Amino acid sequence: MLIALLCESEMKLADEVIETILDKTFQEADGDKDGRIDRDEWQQFVSHNPSLMKIMTLPYLKDITTTFPSFVFNSEVDDIAT
């Protein structure tokens, strides 16, 4: 989602900067540092960063896909065996 938003807004960030943002966010959310974000860690992270919930609502996602159509067409989801 981050990459799609940056592309559509024509904001140019080096790959290393994007990786740093993603890594730092993951590290902050992964409270027990086990390499996974469980439900409790997610709830804690969101409670400290309430603006995240705004961008994860259906009306906001609808606006994003309307405003930035390449987000839908260029996004991929990897199948992960659980």
PDB file of N, CA and C in Angstrom:
ATOM      1  N   MET A   1       0.830  -1.183   0.000  1.00  0.00           N
ATOM      2  CA  MET A   1       0.000   0.000   0.000  1.00  0.00           C
ATOM      3  C   MET A   1       0.877   1.251   0.000  1.00  0.00           C
ATOM      4  N   LEU A   2       1.937   1.228   0.789  1.00  0.00           N
ATOM      5  CA  LEU A   2       2.841   2.373   0.862  1.00  0.00           C
ATOM      6  C   LEU A   2       3.437   2.689  -0.498  1.00  0.00           C
ATOM      7  N   ILE A   3       3.904   1.685  -1.186  1.00  0.00           N
ATOM      8  CA  ILE A   3       4.540   1.900  -2.493  1.00  0.00           C
ATOM      9  C   ILE A   3       3.536   2.440  -3.506  1.00  0.00           C
ATOM     10  N   ALA A   4       2.320   1.899  -3.493  1.00  0.00           N
ATOM     11  CA  ALA A   4       1.290   2.375  -4.422  1.00  0.00           C
ATOM     12  C   ALA A   4       0.966   3.847  -4.166  1.00  0.00           C
ATOM     13  N   LEU A   5       0.832   4.219  -2.907  1.00  0.00           N
ATOM     14  CA  LEU A   5       0.534   5.619  -2.581  1.00  0.00           C
ATOM     15  C   LEU A   5       1.672   6.546  -2.995  1.00  0.00           C
ATOM     16  N   LEU A   6       2.898   6.107  -2.752  1.00  0.00           N
ATOM     17  CA  LEU A   6       4.047   6.928  -3.152  1.00  0.00           C
ATOM     18  C   LEU A   6       4.106   7.093  -4.666  1.00  0.00           C
ATOM     19  N   CYS A   7       3.856   6.021  -5.394  1.00  0.00           N
ATOM     20  CA  CYS A   7       3.885   6.087  -6.868  1.00  0.00           C
ATOM     21  C   CYS A   7       2.819   7.026  -7.394  1.00  0.00           C
ATOM     22  N   GLU A   8       1.612   6.879  -6.881  1.00  0.00           N
ATOM     23  CA  GLU A   8       0.509   7.699  -7.379  1.00  0.00           C
ATOM     24  C   GLU A   8       0.674   9.171  -7.002  1.00  0.00           C
ATOM     25  N   SER A   9       1.302   9.435  -5.875  1.00  0.00           N
ATOM     26  CA  SER A   9       1.485  10.828  -5.468  1.00  0.00           C
ATOM     27  C   SER A   9       2.746  11.429  -6.100  1.00  0.00           C
ATOM     28  N   GLU A  10       3.438  10.604  -6.890  1.00  0.00           N
ATOM     29  CA  GLU A  10       4.675  11.008  -7.555  1.00  0.00           C
ATOM     30  C   GLU A  10       5.755  11.407  -6.562  1.00  0.00           C
ATOM     31  N   MET A  11       5.669  10.862  -5.363  1.00  0.00           N
ATOM     32  CA  MET A  11       6.688  11.108  -4.347  1.00  0.00           C
ATOM     33  C   MET A  11       7.816  10.109  -4.573  1.00  0.00           C
ATOM     34  N   LYS A  12       9.005  10.596  -4.736  1.00  0.00           N
ATOM     35  CA  LYS A  12      10.148   9.747  -5.034  1.00  0.00           C
ATOM     36  C   LYS A  12      10.974   9.525  -3.770  1.00  0.00           C
ATOM     37  N   LEU A  13      11.008   8.268  -3.317  1.00  0.00           N
ATOM     38  CA  LEU A  13      11.844   7.888  -2.189  1.00  0.00           C
ATOM     39  C   LEU A  13      12.726   6.724  -2.634  1.00  0.00           C
ATOM     40  N   ALA A  14      13.949   6.734  -2.163  1.00  0.00           N
ATOM     41  CA  ALA A  14      14.860   5.632  -2.486  1.00  0.00           C
ATOM     42  C   ALA A  14      14.331   4.342  -1.867  1.00  0.00           C
ATOM     43  N   ASP A  15      14.628   3.230  -2.511  1.00  0.00           N
ATOM     44  CA  ASP A  15      14.196   1.929  -1.995  1.00  0.00           C
ATOM     45  C   ASP A  15      14.659   1.722  -0.560  1.00  0.00           C
ATOM     46  N   GLU A  16      15.853   2.214  -0.250  1.00  0.00           N
ATOM     47  CA  GLU A  16      16.391   2.050   1.098  1.00  0.00           C
ATOM     48  C   GLU A  16      15.540   2.805   2.126  1.00  0.00           C
ATOM     49  N   VAL A  17      15.028   3.961   1.748  1.00  0.00           N
ATOM     50  CA  VAL A  17      14.180   4.750   2.644  1.00  0.00           C
ATOM     51  C   VAL A  17      12.856   4.029   2.883  1.00  0.00           C
ATOM     52  N   ILE A  18      12.284   3.494   1.831  1.00  0.00           N
ATOM     53  CA  ILE A  18      11.027   2.744   1.963  1.00  0.00           C
ATOM     54  C   ILE A  18      11.243   1.530   2.852  1.00  0.00           C
ATOM     55  N   GLU A  19      12.327   0.804   2.633  1.00  0.00           N
ATOM     56  CA  GLU A  19      12.640  -0.362   3.469  1.00  0.00           C
ATOM     57  C   GLU A  19      12.800   0.040   4.932  1.00  0.00           C
ATOM     58  N   THR A  20      13.450   1.168   5.174  1.00  0.00           N
ATOM     59  CA  THR A  20      13.649   1.650   6.541  1.00  0.00           C
ATOM     60  C   THR A  20      12.311   1.963   7.203  1.00  0.00           C
ATOM     61  N   ILE A  21      11.419   2.618   6.467  1.00  0.00           N
ATOM     62  CA  ILE A  21      10.089   2.939   7.001  1.00  0.00           C
ATOM     63  C   ILE A  21       9.347   1.658   7.359  1.00  0.00           C
ATOM     64  N   LEU A  22       9.335   0.707   6.440  1.00  0.00           N
ATOM     65  CA  LEU A  22       8.625  -0.551   6.677  1.00  0.00           C
ATOM     66  C   LEU A  22       9.251  -1.340   7.827  1.00  0.00           C
ATOM     67  N   ASP A  23      10.576  -1.431   7.846  1.00  0.00           N
ATOM     68  CA  ASP A  23      11.260  -2.173   8.910  1.00  0.00           C
ATOM     69  C   ASP A  23      11.003  -1.551  10.277  1.00  0.00           C
ATOM     70  N   LYS A  24      11.101  -0.228  10.352  1.00  0.00           N
ATOM     71  CA  LYS A  24      10.899   0.455  11.628  1.00  0.00           C
ATOM     72  C   LYS A  24       9.458   0.275  12.118  1.00  0.00           C
ATOM     73  N   THR A  25       8.512   0.359  11.206  1.00  0.00           N
ATOM     74  CA  THR A  25       7.106   0.168  11.570  1.00  0.00           C
ATOM     75  C   THR A  25       6.876  -1.247  12.074  1.00  0.00           C
ATOM     76  N   PHE A  26       7.429  -2.228  11.376  1.00  0.00           N
ATOM     77  CA  PHE A  26       7.273  -3.620  11.803  1.00  0.00           C
ATOM     78  C   PHE A  26       7.915  -3.844  13.167  1.00  0.00           C
ATOM     79  N   GLN A  27       9.115  -3.325  13.367  1.00  0.00           N
ATOM     80  CA  GLN A  27       9.809  -3.487  14.648  1.00  0.00           C
ATOM     81  C   GLN A  27       9.022  -2.857  15.785  1.00  0.00           C
ATOM     82  N   GLU A  28       8.419  -1.724  15.511  1.00  0.00           N
ATOM     83  CA  GLU A  28       7.614  -1.054  16.534  1.00  0.00           C
ATOM     84  C   GLU A  28       6.377  -1.880  16.882  1.00  0.00           C
ATOM     85  N   ALA A  29       5.769  -2.483  15.887  1.00  0.00           N
ATOM     86  CA  ALA A  29       4.546  -3.266  16.113  1.00  0.00           C
ATOM     87  C   ALA A  29       4.843  -4.634  16.733  1.00  0.00           C
ATOM     88  N   ASP A  30       5.980  -5.216  16.423  1.00  0.00           N
ATOM     89  CA  ASP A  30       6.349  -6.549  16.919  1.00  0.00           C
ATOM     90  C   ASP A  30       6.921  -6.426  18.332  1.00  0.00           C
ATOM     91  N   GLY A  31       6.032  -6.294  19.301  1.00  0.00           N
ATOM     92  CA  GLY A  31       6.440  -6.032  20.680  1.00  0.00           C
ATOM     93  C   GLY A  31       7.337  -7.086  21.293  1.00  0.00           C
ATOM     94  N   ASP A  32       7.081  -8.357  21.017  1.00  0.00           N
ATOM     95  CA  ASP A  32       7.901  -9.409  21.630  1.00  0.00           C
ATOM     96  C   ASP A  32       9.069  -9.843  20.745  1.00  0.00           C
ATOM     97  N   LYS A  33       9.228  -9.168  19.617  1.00  0.00           N
ATOM     98  CA  LYS A  33      10.368  -9.378  18.700  1.00  0.00           C
ATOM     99  C   LYS A  33      10.507 -10.822  18.229  1.00  0.00           C
ATOM    100  N   ASP A  34       9.362 -11.482  17.961  1.00  0.00           N
ATOM    101  CA  ASP A  34       9.411 -12.858  17.472  1.00  0.00           C
ATOM    102  C   ASP A  34       9.275 -12.940  15.949  1.00  0.00           C
ATOM    103  N   GLY A  35       9.249 -11.784  15.276  1.00  0.00           N
ATOM    104  CA  GLY A  35       9.142 -11.776  13.816  1.00  0.00           C
ATOM    105  C   GLY A  35       7.718 -11.866  13.306  1.00  0.00           C
ATOM    106  N   ARG A  36       6.754 -11.810  14.219  1.00  0.00           N
ATOM    107  CA  ARG A  36       5.331 -11.851  13.856  1.00  0.00           C
ATOM    108  C   ARG A  36       4.590 -10.790  14.644  1.00  0.00           C
ATOM    109  N   ILE A  37       3.494 -10.334  14.087  1.00  0.00           N
ATOM    110  CA  ILE A  37       2.643  -9.373  14.794  1.00  0.00           C
ATOM    111  C   ILE A  37       1.343 -10.100  15.109  1.00  0.00           C
ATOM    112  N   ASP A  38       1.156 -10.411  16.385  1.00  0.00           N
ATOM    113  CA  ASP A  38      -0.077 -11.111  16.773  1.00  0.00           C
ATOM    114  C   ASP A  38      -1.176 -10.095  17.077  1.00  0.00           C
ATOM    115  N   ARG A  39      -2.353 -10.605  17.381  1.00  0.00           N
ATOM    116  CA  ARG A  39      -3.525  -9.756  17.597  1.00  0.00           C
ATOM    117  C   ARG A  39      -3.292  -8.726  18.714  1.00  0.00           C
ATOM    118  N   ASP A  40      -2.724  -9.158  19.824  1.00  0.00           N
ATOM    119  CA  ASP A  40      -2.484  -8.227  20.941  1.00  0.00           C
ATOM    120  C   ASP A  40      -1.484  -7.143  20.565  1.00  0.00           C
ATOM    121  N   GLU A  41      -0.430  -7.537  19.852  1.00  0.00           N
ATOM    122  CA  GLU A  41       0.562  -6.547  19.411  1.00  0.00           C
ATOM    123  C   GLU A  41      -0.068  -5.553  18.445  1.00  0.00           C
ATOM    124  N   TRP A  42      -0.922  -6.048  17.545  1.00  0.00           N
ATOM    125  CA  TRP A  42      -1.600  -5.167  16.589  1.00  0.00           C
ATOM    126  C   TRP A  42      -2.488  -4.168  17.328  1.00  0.00           C
ATOM    127  N   GLN A  43      -3.268  -4.671  18.286  1.00  0.00           N
ATOM    128  CA  GLN A  43      -4.154  -3.787  19.046  1.00  0.00           C
ATOM    129  C   GLN A  43      -3.351  -2.728  19.803  1.00  0.00           C
ATOM    130  N   GLN A  44      -2.249  -3.127  20.381  1.00  0.00           N
ATOM    131  CA  GLN A  44      -1.391  -2.185  21.101  1.00  0.00           C
ATOM    132  C   GLN A  44      -0.815  -1.142  20.137  1.00  0.00           C
ATOM    133  N   PHE A  45      -0.335  -1.595  18.977  1.00  0.00           N
ATOM    134  CA  PHE A  45       0.248  -0.695  17.988  1.00  0.00           C
ATOM    135  C   PHE A  45      -0.783   0.317  17.496  1.00  0.00           C
ATOM    136  N   VAL A  46      -1.980  -0.164  17.195  1.00  0.00           N
ATOM    137  CA  VAL A  46      -3.037   0.718  16.705  1.00  0.00           C
ATOM    138  C   VAL A  46      -3.469   1.699  17.791  1.00  0.00           C
ATOM    139  N   SER A  47      -3.498   1.249  19.048  1.00  0.00           N
ATOM    140  CA  SER A  47      -3.906   2.163  20.124  1.00  0.00           C
ATOM    141  C   SER A  47      -2.905   3.304  20.292  1.00  0.00           C
ATOM    142  N   HIS A  48      -1.637   3.047  19.947  1.00  0.00           N
ATOM    143  CA  HIS A  48      -0.621   4.105  20.003  1.00  0.00           C
ATOM    144  C   HIS A  48      -0.529   4.914  18.709  1.00  0.00           C
ATOM    145  N   ASN A  49      -1.158   4.408  17.646  1.00  0.00           N
ATOM    146  CA  ASN A  49      -1.131   5.060  16.330  1.00  0.00           C
ATOM    147  C   ASN A  49      -2.546   5.054  15.744  1.00  0.00           C
ATOM    148  N   PRO A  50      -3.490   5.756  16.367  1.00  0.00           N
ATOM    149  CA  PRO A  50      -4.893   5.677  15.945  1.00  0.00           C
ATOM    150  C   PRO A  50      -5.151   6.139  14.505  1.00  0.00           C
ATOM    151  N   SER A  51      -4.288   6.939  13.955  1.00  0.00           N
ATOM    152  CA  SER A  51      -4.506   7.393  12.577  1.00  0.00           C
ATOM    153  C   SER A  51      -4.422   6.231  11.586  1.00  0.00           C
ATOM    154  N   LEU A  52      -3.774   5.140  11.981  1.00  0.00           N
ATOM    155  CA  LEU A  52      -3.712   3.966  11.107  1.00  0.00           C
ATOM    156  C   LEU A  52      -5.092   3.410  10.829  1.00  0.00           C
ATOM    157  N   MET A  53      -5.964   3.445  11.805  1.00  0.00           N
ATOM    158  CA  MET A  53      -7.293   2.883  11.618  1.00  0.00           C
ATOM    159  C   MET A  53      -8.092   3.668  10.579  1.00  0.00           C
ATOM    160  N   LYS A  54      -7.844   4.959  10.493  1.00  0.00           N
ATOM    161  CA  LYS A  54      -8.560   5.770   9.501  1.00  0.00           C
ATOM    162  C   LYS A  54      -8.285   5.271   8.091  1.00  0.00           C
ATOM    163  N   ILE A  55      -7.056   4.911   7.821  1.00  0.00           N
ATOM    164  CA  ILE A  55      -6.709   4.494   6.464  1.00  0.00           C
ATOM    165  C   ILE A  55      -7.059   3.039   6.189  1.00  0.00           C
ATOM    166  N   MET A  56      -7.626   2.358   7.161  1.00  0.00           N
ATOM    167  CA  MET A  56      -8.003   0.957   6.968  1.00  0.00           C
ATOM    168  C   MET A  56      -9.512   0.753   7.010  1.00  0.00           C
ATOM    169  N   THR A  57     -10.261   1.820   6.850  1.00  0.00           N
ATOM    170  CA  THR A  57     -11.714   1.692   6.811  1.00  0.00           C
ATOM    171  C   THR A  57     -12.165   1.498   5.368  1.00  0.00           C
ATOM    172  N   LEU A  58     -13.309   0.877   5.187  1.00  0.00           N
ATOM    173  CA  LEU A  58     -13.809   0.644   3.826  1.00  0.00           C
ATOM    174  C   LEU A  58     -14.019   1.927   3.030  1.00  0.00           C
ATOM    175  N   PRO A  59     -14.604   2.985   3.636  1.00  0.00           N
ATOM    176  CA  PRO A  59     -14.754   4.216   2.831  1.00  0.00           C
ATOM    177  C   PRO A  59     -13.407   4.778   2.369  1.00  0.00           C
ATOM    178  N   TYR A  60     -12.388   4.721   3.231  1.00  0.00           N
ATOM    179  CA  TYR A  60     -11.076   5.231   2.849  1.00  0.00           C
ATOM    180  C   TYR A  60     -10.470   4.364   1.747  1.00  0.00           C
ATOM    181  N   LEU A  61     -10.567   3.042   1.903  1.00  0.00           N
ATOM    182  CA  LEU A  61     -10.029   2.149   0.868  1.00  0.00           C
ATOM    183  C   LEU A  61     -10.756   2.347  -0.454  1.00  0.00           C
ATOM    184  N   LYS A  62     -12.051   2.614  -0.394  1.00  0.00           N
ATOM    185  CA  LYS A  62     -12.806   2.891  -1.625  1.00  0.00           C
ATOM    186  C   LYS A  62     -12.272   4.167  -2.277  1.00  0.00           C
ATOM    187  N   ASP A  63     -12.038   5.208  -1.460  1.00  0.00           N
ATOM    188  CA  ASP A  63     -11.477   6.455  -1.989  1.00  0.00           C
ATOM    189  C   ASP A  63     -10.110   6.225  -2.609  1.00  0.00           C
ATOM    190  N   ILE A  64      -9.279   5.426  -1.948  1.00  0.00           N
ATOM    191  CA  ILE A  64      -7.924   5.152  -2.452  1.00  0.00           C
ATOM    192  C   ILE A  64      -7.996   4.457  -3.802  1.00  0.00           C
ATOM    193  N   THR A  65      -8.860   3.440  -3.908  1.00  0.00           N
ATOM    194  CA  THR A  65      -8.919   2.692  -5.160  1.00  0.00           C
ATOM    195  C   THR A  65      -9.529   3.524  -6.282  1.00  0.00           C
ATOM    196  N   THR A  66     -10.381   4.482  -5.938  1.00  0.00           N
ATOM    197  CA  THR A  66     -10.948   5.368  -6.947  1.00  0.00           C
ATOM    198  C   THR A  66      -9.920   6.410  -7.374  1.00  0.00           C
ATOM    199  N   THR A  67      -9.227   6.964  -6.395  1.00  0.00           N
ATOM    200  CA  THR A  67      -8.241   8.010  -6.673  1.00  0.00           C
ATOM    201  C   THR A  67      -6.972   7.448  -7.299  1.00  0.00           C
ATOM    202  N   PHE A  68      -6.554   6.270  -6.824  1.00  0.00           N
ATOM    203  CA  PHE A  68      -5.315   5.649  -7.276  1.00  0.00           C
ATOM    204  C   PHE A  68      -5.605   4.267  -7.858  1.00  0.00           C
ATOM    205  N   PRO A  69      -6.166   4.206  -9.054  1.00  0.00           N
ATOM    206  CA  PRO A  69      -6.544   2.905  -9.616  1.00  0.00           C
ATOM    207  C   PRO A  69      -5.381   1.932  -9.763  1.00  0.00           C
ATOM    208  N   SER A  70      -4.170   2.431  -9.896  1.00  0.00           N
ATOM    209  CA  SER A  70      -3.047   1.501 -10.043  1.00  0.00           C
ATOM    210  C   SER A  70      -2.811   0.711  -8.775  1.00  0.00           C
ATOM    211  N   PHE A  71      -3.325   1.188  -7.637  1.00  0.00           N
ATOM    212  CA  PHE A  71      -3.196   0.440  -6.396  1.00  0.00           C
ATOM    213  C   PHE A  71      -3.890  -0.913  -6.533  1.00  0.00           C
ATOM    214  N   VAL A  72      -5.050  -0.911  -7.157  1.00  0.00           N
ATOM    215  CA  VAL A  72      -5.802  -2.154  -7.337  1.00  0.00           C
ATOM    216  C   VAL A  72      -5.138  -3.028  -8.384  1.00  0.00           C
ATOM    217  N   PHE A  73      -4.767  -2.435  -9.497  1.00  0.00           N
ATOM    218  CA  PHE A  73      -4.262  -3.223 -10.608  1.00  0.00           C
ATOM    219  C   PHE A  73      -2.821  -3.675 -10.436  1.00  0.00           C
ATOM    220  N   ASN A  74      -2.054  -3.010  -9.586  1.00  0.00           N
ATOM    221  CA  ASN A  74      -0.650  -3.371  -9.411  1.00  0.00           C
ATOM    222  C   ASN A  74      -0.353  -3.986  -8.053  1.00  0.00           C
ATOM    223  N   SER A  75      -1.361  -4.244  -7.244  1.00  0.00           N
ATOM    224  CA  SER A  75      -1.150  -4.848  -5.934  1.00  0.00           C
ATOM    225  C   SER A  75      -1.239  -6.356  -6.051  1.00  0.00           C
ATOM    226  N   GLU A  76      -0.376  -7.020  -5.310  1.00  0.00           N
ATOM    227  CA  GLU A  76      -0.372  -8.469  -5.325  1.00  0.00           C
ATOM    228  C   GLU A  76      -0.402  -8.981  -3.896  1.00  0.00           C
ATOM    229  N   VAL A  77      -1.006 -10.134  -3.722  1.00  0.00           N
ATOM    230  CA  VAL A  77      -1.031 -10.789  -2.417  1.00  0.00           C
ATOM    231  C   VAL A  77      -0.368 -12.130  -2.581  1.00  0.00           C
ATOM    232  N   ASP A  78       0.622 -12.394  -1.751  1.00  0.00           N
ATOM    233  CA  ASP A  78       1.285 -13.687  -1.804  1.00  0.00           C
ATOM    234  C   ASP A  78       0.489 -14.687  -0.997  1.00  0.00           C
ATOM    235  N   ASP A  79       0.343 -15.893  -1.532  1.00  0.00           N
ATOM    236  CA  ASP A  79      -0.287 -16.971  -0.788  1.00  0.00           C
ATOM    237  C   ASP A  79       0.735 -17.519   0.190  1.00  0.00           C
ATOM    238  N   ILE A  80       0.375 -17.539   1.446  1.00  0.00           N
ATOM    239  CA  ILE A  80       1.278 -18.029   2.483  1.00  0.00           C
ATOM    240  C   ILE A  80       0.626 -19.224   3.152  1.00  0.00           C
ATOM    241  N   ALA A  81       1.314 -20.328   3.165  1.00  0.00           N
ATOM    242  CA  ALA A  81       0.777 -21.515   3.844  1.00  0.00           C
ATOM    243  C   ALA A  81       0.872 -21.306   5.339  1.00  0.00           C
ATOM    244  N   THR A  82      -0.227 -21.577   6.017  1.00  0.00           N
ATOM    245  CA  THR A  82      -0.199 -21.433   7.485  1.00  0.00           C
ATOM    246  C   THR A  82      -0.221 -22.766   8.163  1.00  0.00           C
TER     247      THR A  82
END
